[in-house]
Amino acid sequence: GMRIVERPEDLKMNFERATSEALSAFGDGAVFIERYIKNPRHIEIQIIGDGTGNVVHLFDRDCSVQRRYQKVVEIAPAADLPEATRNAMFDDAKRLTSKAKYK
């Protein structure tokens, strides 16, 4: 299961519990450690590409409303997103998917 570890002294115990649960549930004790971001927003940019590097974005959506780490609702466009941030996200999404020849 997922755990938030806020104090260094709690890391070892939580790591051992998570690896034990993973081994029991999946037959593999491998786990991923990620930085925890409190109150994040899950903003997605939809992209269409032709596989040759030509891509267009279909704008953004906020998928932050989740239950058990699954999206419940998508709100488009994402509210209260600064225009400079929105445009930077569009540009980054197009640049990445263009180079990957997304289709």
Tab-separated table of N, CA and C in Angstrom:
chain	number	residue	atom	x	y	z
A	1	GLY	N	0.810	-1.192	0.000
A	1	GLY	CA	0.000	0.000	0.000
A	1	GLY	C	0.851	1.252	0.000
A	2	MET	N	0.205	2.338	-0.250
A	2	MET	CA	0.887	3.630	-0.266
A	2	MET	C	0.999	4.165	1.147
A	3	ARG	N	2.120	4.807	1.408
A	3	ARG	CA	2.343	5.392	2.718
A	3	ARG	C	3.001	6.753	2.559
A	4	ILE	N	2.655	7.646	3.451
A	4	ILE	CA	3.321	8.945	3.521
A	4	ILE	C	4.228	8.905	4.736
A	5	VAL	N	5.499	9.142	4.508
A	5	VAL	CA	6.475	9.142	5.597
A	5	VAL	C	6.952	10.575	5.770
A	6	GLU	N	6.652	11.141	6.912
A	6	GLU	CA	7.005	12.535	7.161
A	6	GLU	C	8.260	12.699	8.008
A	7	ARG	N	8.658	11.634	8.703
A	7	ARG	CA	9.832	11.711	9.570
A	7	ARG	C	10.832	10.629	9.165
A	8	PRO	N	12.099	10.992	9.066
A	8	PRO	CA	13.119	10.012	8.671
A	8	PRO	C	13.106	8.746	9.518
A	9	GLU	N	12.821	8.867	10.808
A	9	GLU	CA	12.843	7.700	11.685
A	9	GLU	C	11.704	6.717	11.384
A	10	ASP	N	10.697	7.139	10.612
A	10	ASP	CA	9.585	6.254	10.257
A	10	ASP	C	9.801	5.531	8.928
A	11	LEU	N	10.861	5.890	8.213
A	11	LEU	CA	11.076	5.335	6.879
A	11	LEU	C	11.318	3.830	6.890
A	12	LYS	N	12.208	3.359	7.731
A	12	LYS	CA	12.566	1.938	7.735
A	12	LYS	C	11.348	1.052	7.991
A	13	MET	N	10.566	1.372	9.021
A	13	MET	CA	9.395	0.560	9.349
A	13	MET	C	8.382	0.561	8.194
A	14	ASN	N	8.112	1.722	7.621
A	14	ASN	CA	7.139	1.801	6.538
A	14	ASN	C	7.635	1.119	5.272
A	15	PHE	N	8.931	1.222	5.008
A	15	PHE	CA	9.507	0.537	3.851
A	15	PHE	C	9.375	-0.972	4.011
A	16	GLU	N	9.690	-1.474	5.189
A	16	GLU	CA	9.593	-2.920	5.442
A	16	GLU	C	8.147	-3.402	5.313
A	17	ARG	N	7.191	-2.639	5.828
A	17	ARG	CA	5.778	-3.018	5.720
A	17	ARG	C	5.320	-3.005	4.266
A	18	ALA	N	5.715	-1.983	3.523
A	18	ALA	CA	5.293	-1.880	2.123
A	18	ALA	C	5.883	-3.003	1.282
A	19	THR	N	7.158	-3.325	1.487
A	19	THR	CA	7.766	-4.410	0.710
A	19	THR	C	7.149	-5.751	1.082
A	20	SER	N	6.825	-5.942	2.341
A	20	SER	CA	6.179	-7.175	2.771
A	20	SER	C	4.793	-7.312	2.144
A	21	GLU	N	4.030	-6.228	2.132
A	21	GLU	CA	2.697	-6.257	1.515
A	21	GLU	C	2.791	-6.509	0.014
A	22	ALA	N	3.758	-5.872	-0.651
A	22	ALA	CA	3.932	-6.065	-2.088
A	22	ALA	C	4.298	-7.513	-2.391
A	23	LEU	N	5.185	-8.081	-1.604
A	23	LEU	CA	5.582	-9.477	-1.795
A	23	LEU	C	4.388	-10.404	-1.607
A	24	SER	N	3.605	-10.144	-0.581
A	24	SER	CA	2.437	-10.970	-0.300
A	24	SER	C	1.375	-10.841	-1.395
A	25	ALA	N	1.130	-9.632	-1.866
A	25	ALA	CA	0.060	-9.388	-2.837
A	25	ALA	C	0.466	-9.721	-4.266
A	26	PHE	N	1.735	-9.464	-4.618
A	26	PHE	CA	2.151	-9.585	-6.014
A	26	PHE	C	3.284	-10.580	-6.253
A	27	GLY	N	3.800	-11.172	-5.184
A	27	GLY	CA	4.907	-12.103	-5.343
A	27	GLY	C	6.220	-11.406	-5.631
A	28	ASP	N	6.258	-10.102	-5.451
A	28	ASP	CA	7.448	-9.298	-5.730
A	28	ASP	C	7.459	-8.157	-4.719
A	29	GLY	N	8.518	-8.022	-3.977
A	29	GLY	CA	8.588	-6.998	-2.950
A	29	GLY	C	9.081	-5.652	-3.421
A	30	ALA	N	9.189	-5.466	-4.739
A	30	ALA	CA	9.671	-4.184	-5.261
A	30	ALA	C	8.674	-3.073	-4.955
A	31	VAL	N	9.200	-1.925	-4.572
A	31	VAL	CA	8.367	-0.758	-4.315
A	31	VAL	C	9.009	0.464	-4.969
A	32	PHE	N	8.217	1.500	-5.137
A	32	PHE	CA	8.699	2.763	-5.670
A	32	PHE	C	8.626	3.805	-4.564
A	33	ILE	N	9.627	4.641	-4.510
A	33	ILE	CA	9.636	5.732	-3.548
A	33	ILE	C	9.545	7.029	-4.344
A	34	GLU	N	8.566	7.845	-3.982
A	34	GLU	CA	8.349	9.112	-4.663
A	34	GLU	C	8.249	10.228	-3.638
A	35	ARG	N	8.593	11.417	-4.055
A	35	ARG	CA	8.415	12.589	-3.204
A	35	ARG	C	6.920	12.849	-3.058
A	36	TYR	N	6.474	13.108	-1.841
A	36	TYR	CA	5.074	13.412	-1.570
A	36	TYR	C	4.824	14.899	-1.795
A	37	ILE	N	3.799	15.194	-2.557
A	37	ILE	CA	3.402	16.578	-2.794
A	37	ILE	C	2.028	16.770	-2.165
A	38	LYS	N	1.955	17.621	-1.169
A	38	LYS	CA	0.701	17.859	-0.463
A	38	LYS	C	-0.199	18.767	-1.311
A	39	ASN	N	-1.455	18.388	-1.426
A	39	ASN	CA	-2.453	19.139	-2.191
A	39	ASN	C	-2.039	19.378	-3.650
A	40	PRO	N	-1.674	18.339	-4.361
A	40	PRO	CA	-1.281	18.521	-5.756
A	40	PRO	C	-2.499	18.718	-6.650
A	41	ARG	N	-2.243	19.145	-7.875
A	41	ARG	CA	-3.288	19.174	-8.894
A	41	ARG	C	-2.868	18.221	-9.993
A	42	HIS	N	-3.832	17.513	-10.528
A	42	HIS	CA	-3.594	16.554	-11.605
A	42	HIS	C	-4.181	17.169	-12.870
A	43	ILE	N	-3.318	17.830	-13.633
A	43	ILE	CA	-3.743	18.496	-14.857
A	43	ILE	C	-3.225	17.680	-16.042
A	44	GLU	N	-4.109	17.361	-16.967
A	44	GLU	CA	-3.731	16.610	-18.164
A	44	GLU	C	-3.917	17.482	-19.401
A	45	ILE	N	-3.043	17.260	-20.381
A	45	ILE	CA	-3.158	17.897	-21.691
A	45	ILE	C	-3.421	16.783	-22.692
A	46	GLN	N	-4.510	16.886	-23.431
A	46	GLN	CA	-4.806	15.878	-24.449
A	46	GLN	C	-4.087	16.253	-25.741
A	47	ILE	N	-3.504	15.245	-26.386
A	47	ILE	CA	-2.709	15.447	-27.600
A	47	ILE	C	-3.188	14.498	-28.693
A	48	ILE	N	-3.216	14.995	-29.914
A	48	ILE	CA	-3.430	14.157	-31.099
A	48	ILE	C	-2.189	14.302	-31.961
A	49	GLY	N	-1.661	13.168	-32.447
A	49	GLY	CA	-0.485	13.204	-33.305
A	49	GLY	C	-0.637	12.252	-34.467
A	50	ASP	N	0.125	12.534	-35.523
A	50	ASP	CA	0.038	11.693	-36.718
A	50	ASP	C	1.197	10.708	-36.842
A	51	GLY	N	2.063	10.649	-35.853
A	51	GLY	CA	3.172	9.703	-35.877
A	51	GLY	C	4.399	10.209	-36.618
A	52	THR	N	4.317	11.406	-37.201
A	52	THR	CA	5.466	11.959	-37.927
A	52	THR	C	6.047	13.184	-37.240
A	53	GLY	N	5.489	13.532	-36.090
A	53	GLY	CA	5.961	14.712	-35.370
A	53	GLY	C	4.962	15.857	-35.377
A	54	ASN	N	3.919	15.740	-36.174
A	54	ASN	CA	2.869	16.764	-36.177
A	54	ASN	C	1.887	16.460	-35.054
A	55	VAL	N	1.747	17.382	-34.121
A	55	VAL	CA	0.849	17.200	-32.984
A	55	VAL	C	0.059	18.482	-32.737
A	56	VAL	N	-1.105	18.314	-32.159
A	56	VAL	CA	-1.899	19.448	-31.684
A	56	VAL	C	-2.430	19.084	-30.300
A	57	HIS	N	-2.635	20.103	-29.478
A	57	HIS	CA	-3.224	19.837	-28.171
A	57	HIS	C	-4.719	20.100	-28.235
A	58	LEU	N	-5.442	19.381	-27.401
A	58	LEU	CA	-6.882	19.557	-27.287
A	58	LEU	C	-7.218	20.170	-25.933
A	59	PHE	N	-6.328	21.041	-25.487
A	59	PHE	CA	-6.512	21.804	-24.265
A	59	PHE	C	-6.305	20.955	-23.012
A	60	ASP	N	-6.693	21.479	-21.896
A	60	ASP	CA	-6.368	20.877	-20.604
A	60	ASP	C	-7.628	20.459	-19.872
A	61	ARG	N	-7.394	19.619	-18.874
A	61	ARG	CA	-8.473	19.212	-17.982
A	61	ARG	C	-7.876	18.942	-16.607
A	62	ASP	N	-8.662	19.252	-15.595
A	62	ASP	CA	-8.236	19.031	-14.218
A	62	ASP	C	-8.860	17.727	-13.741
A	63	CYS	N	-8.023	16.777	-13.396
A	63	CYS	CA	-8.470	15.454	-12.946
A	63	CYS	C	-8.129	15.255	-11.474
A	64	SER	N	-8.125	16.348	-10.712
A	64	SER	CA	-7.693	16.301	-9.318
A	64	SER	C	-8.688	15.620	-8.391
A	65	VAL	N	-9.967	15.603	-8.746
A	65	VAL	CA	-10.958	14.962	-7.882
A	65	VAL	C	-10.818	13.455	-8.055
A	66	GLN	N	-10.303	12.802	-7.028
A	66	GLN	CA	-10.024	11.374	-7.107
A	66	GLN	C	-10.526	10.669	-5.852
A	67	ARG	N	-10.762	9.390	-6.013
A	67	ARG	CA	-11.117	8.519	-4.892
A	67	ARG	C	-10.252	7.282	-5.017
A	68	ARG	N	-9.498	6.989	-3.983
A	68	ARG	CA	-8.564	5.859	-4.004
A	68	ARG	C	-7.633	5.916	-5.211
A	69	TYR	N	-7.135	7.105	-5.504
A	69	TYR	CA	-6.158	7.344	-6.572
A	69	TYR	C	-6.731	7.120	-7.966
A	70	GLN	N	-8.048	7.140	-8.105
A	70	GLN	CA	-8.704	7.010	-9.405
A	70	GLN	C	-9.502	8.282	-9.675
A	71	LYS	N	-9.437	8.771	-10.917
A	71	LYS	CA	-10.176	9.974	-11.280
A	71	LYS	C	-11.670	9.738	-11.118
A	72	VAL	N	-12.365	10.715	-10.553
A	72	VAL	CA	-13.812	10.649	-10.390
A	72	VAL	C	-14.481	11.560	-11.415
A	73	VAL	N	-13.888	12.725	-11.639
A	73	VAL	CA	-14.451	13.693	-12.576
A	73	VAL	C	-13.304	14.457	-13.238
A	74	GLU	N	-13.531	14.882	-14.462
A	74	GLU	CA	-12.570	15.715	-15.184
A	74	GLU	C	-13.241	17.043	-15.474
A	75	ILE	N	-12.557	18.138	-15.157
A	75	ILE	CA	-13.103	19.472	-15.352
A	75	ILE	C	-12.264	20.179	-16.412
A	76	ALA	N	-12.926	20.629	-17.476
A	76	ALA	CA	-12.206	21.282	-18.559
A	76	ALA	C	-12.873	22.612	-18.884
A	77	PRO	N	-12.076	23.631	-19.050
A	77	PRO	CA	-10.642	23.687	-18.765
A	77	PRO	C	-10.392	23.734	-17.253
A	78	ALA	N	-9.154	23.477	-16.885
A	78	ALA	CA	-8.779	23.519	-15.471
A	78	ALA	C	-8.982	24.934	-14.935
A	79	ALA	N	-9.709	25.048	-13.841
A	79	ALA	CA	-9.986	26.360	-13.252
A	79	ALA	C	-8.775	26.888	-12.494
A	80	ASP	N	-8.665	28.195	-12.442
A	80	ASP	CA	-7.640	28.872	-11.638
A	80	ASP	C	-6.219	28.457	-11.995
A	81	LEU	N	-5.979	28.150	-13.254
A	81	LEU	CA	-4.635	27.830	-13.723
A	81	LEU	C	-4.102	29.078	-14.422
A	82	PRO	N	-3.016	29.643	-13.925
A	82	PRO	CA	-2.485	30.859	-14.563
A	82	PRO	C	-2.222	30.622	-16.050
A	83	GLU	N	-2.549	31.611	-16.858
A	83	GLU	CA	-2.425	31.475	-18.316
A	83	GLU	C	-0.994	31.133	-18.735
A	84	ALA	N	-0.004	31.705	-18.070
A	84	ALA	CA	1.396	31.403	-18.407
A	84	ALA	C	1.707	29.935	-18.123
A	85	THR	N	1.177	29.406	-17.033
A	85	THR	CA	1.383	27.992	-16.693
A	85	THR	C	0.684	27.103	-17.713
A	86	ARG	N	-0.548	27.446	-18.049
A	86	ARG	CA	-1.315	26.678	-19.040
A	86	ARG	C	-0.557	26.624	-20.373
A	87	ASN	N	-0.097	27.775	-20.840
A	87	ASN	CA	0.611	27.827	-22.124
A	87	ASN	C	1.938	27.070	-22.072
A	88	ALA	N	2.631	27.146	-20.945
A	88	ALA	CA	3.887	26.392	-20.801
A	88	ALA	C	3.608	24.896	-20.849
A	89	MET	N	2.497	24.462	-20.220
A	89	MET	CA	2.138	23.042	-20.245
A	89	MET	C	1.779	22.601	-21.663
A	90	PHE	N	1.044	23.438	-22.396
A	90	PHE	CA	0.723	23.118	-23.799
A	90	PHE	C	2.004	22.969	-24.605
A	91	ASP	N	2.903	23.939	-24.472
A	91	ASP	CA	4.155	23.914	-25.239
A	91	ASP	C	4.994	22.693	-24.891
A	92	ASP	N	5.112	22.366	-23.608
A	92	ASP	CA	5.902	21.204	-23.188
A	92	ASP	C	5.284	19.910	-23.708
A	93	ALA	N	3.964	19.792	-23.608
A	93	ALA	CA	3.286	18.575	-24.081
A	93	ALA	C	3.480	18.401	-25.581
A	94	LYS	N	3.369	19.484	-26.332
A	94	LYS	CA	3.547	19.391	-27.788
A	94	LYS	C	4.994	19.066	-28.146
A	95	ARG	N	5.940	19.701	-27.469
A	95	ARG	CA	7.358	19.450	-27.755
A	95	ARG	C	7.713	17.983	-27.476
A	96	LEU	N	7.293	17.465	-26.333
A	96	LEU	CA	7.592	16.084	-25.956
A	96	LEU	C	6.959	15.087	-26.921
A	97	THR	N	5.678	15.258	-27.207
A	97	THR	CA	4.990	14.289	-28.065
A	97	THR	C	5.422	14.407	-29.518
A	98	SER	N	5.807	15.590	-29.948
A	98	SER	CA	6.316	15.759	-31.313
A	98	SER	C	7.626	14.988	-31.483
A	99	LYS	N	8.538	15.153	-30.523
A	99	LYS	CA	9.833	14.448	-30.597
A	99	LYS	C	9.647	12.932	-30.519
A	100	ALA	N	8.619	12.477	-29.796
A	100	ALA	CA	8.363	11.040	-29.656
A	100	ALA	C	7.552	10.500	-30.861
A	101	LYS	N	7.191	11.392	-31.771
A	101	LYS	CA	6.382	11.000	-32.944
A	101	LYS	C	5.098	10.289	-32.500
A	102	TYR	N	4.432	10.930	-31.543
A	102	TYR	CA	3.220	10.391	-30.933
A	102	TYR	C	2.126	10.156	-31.966
A	103	LYS	N	1.447	9.037	-31.798
A	103	LYS	CA	0.320	8.702	-32.679
A	103	LYS	C	-0.811	8.150	-31.860
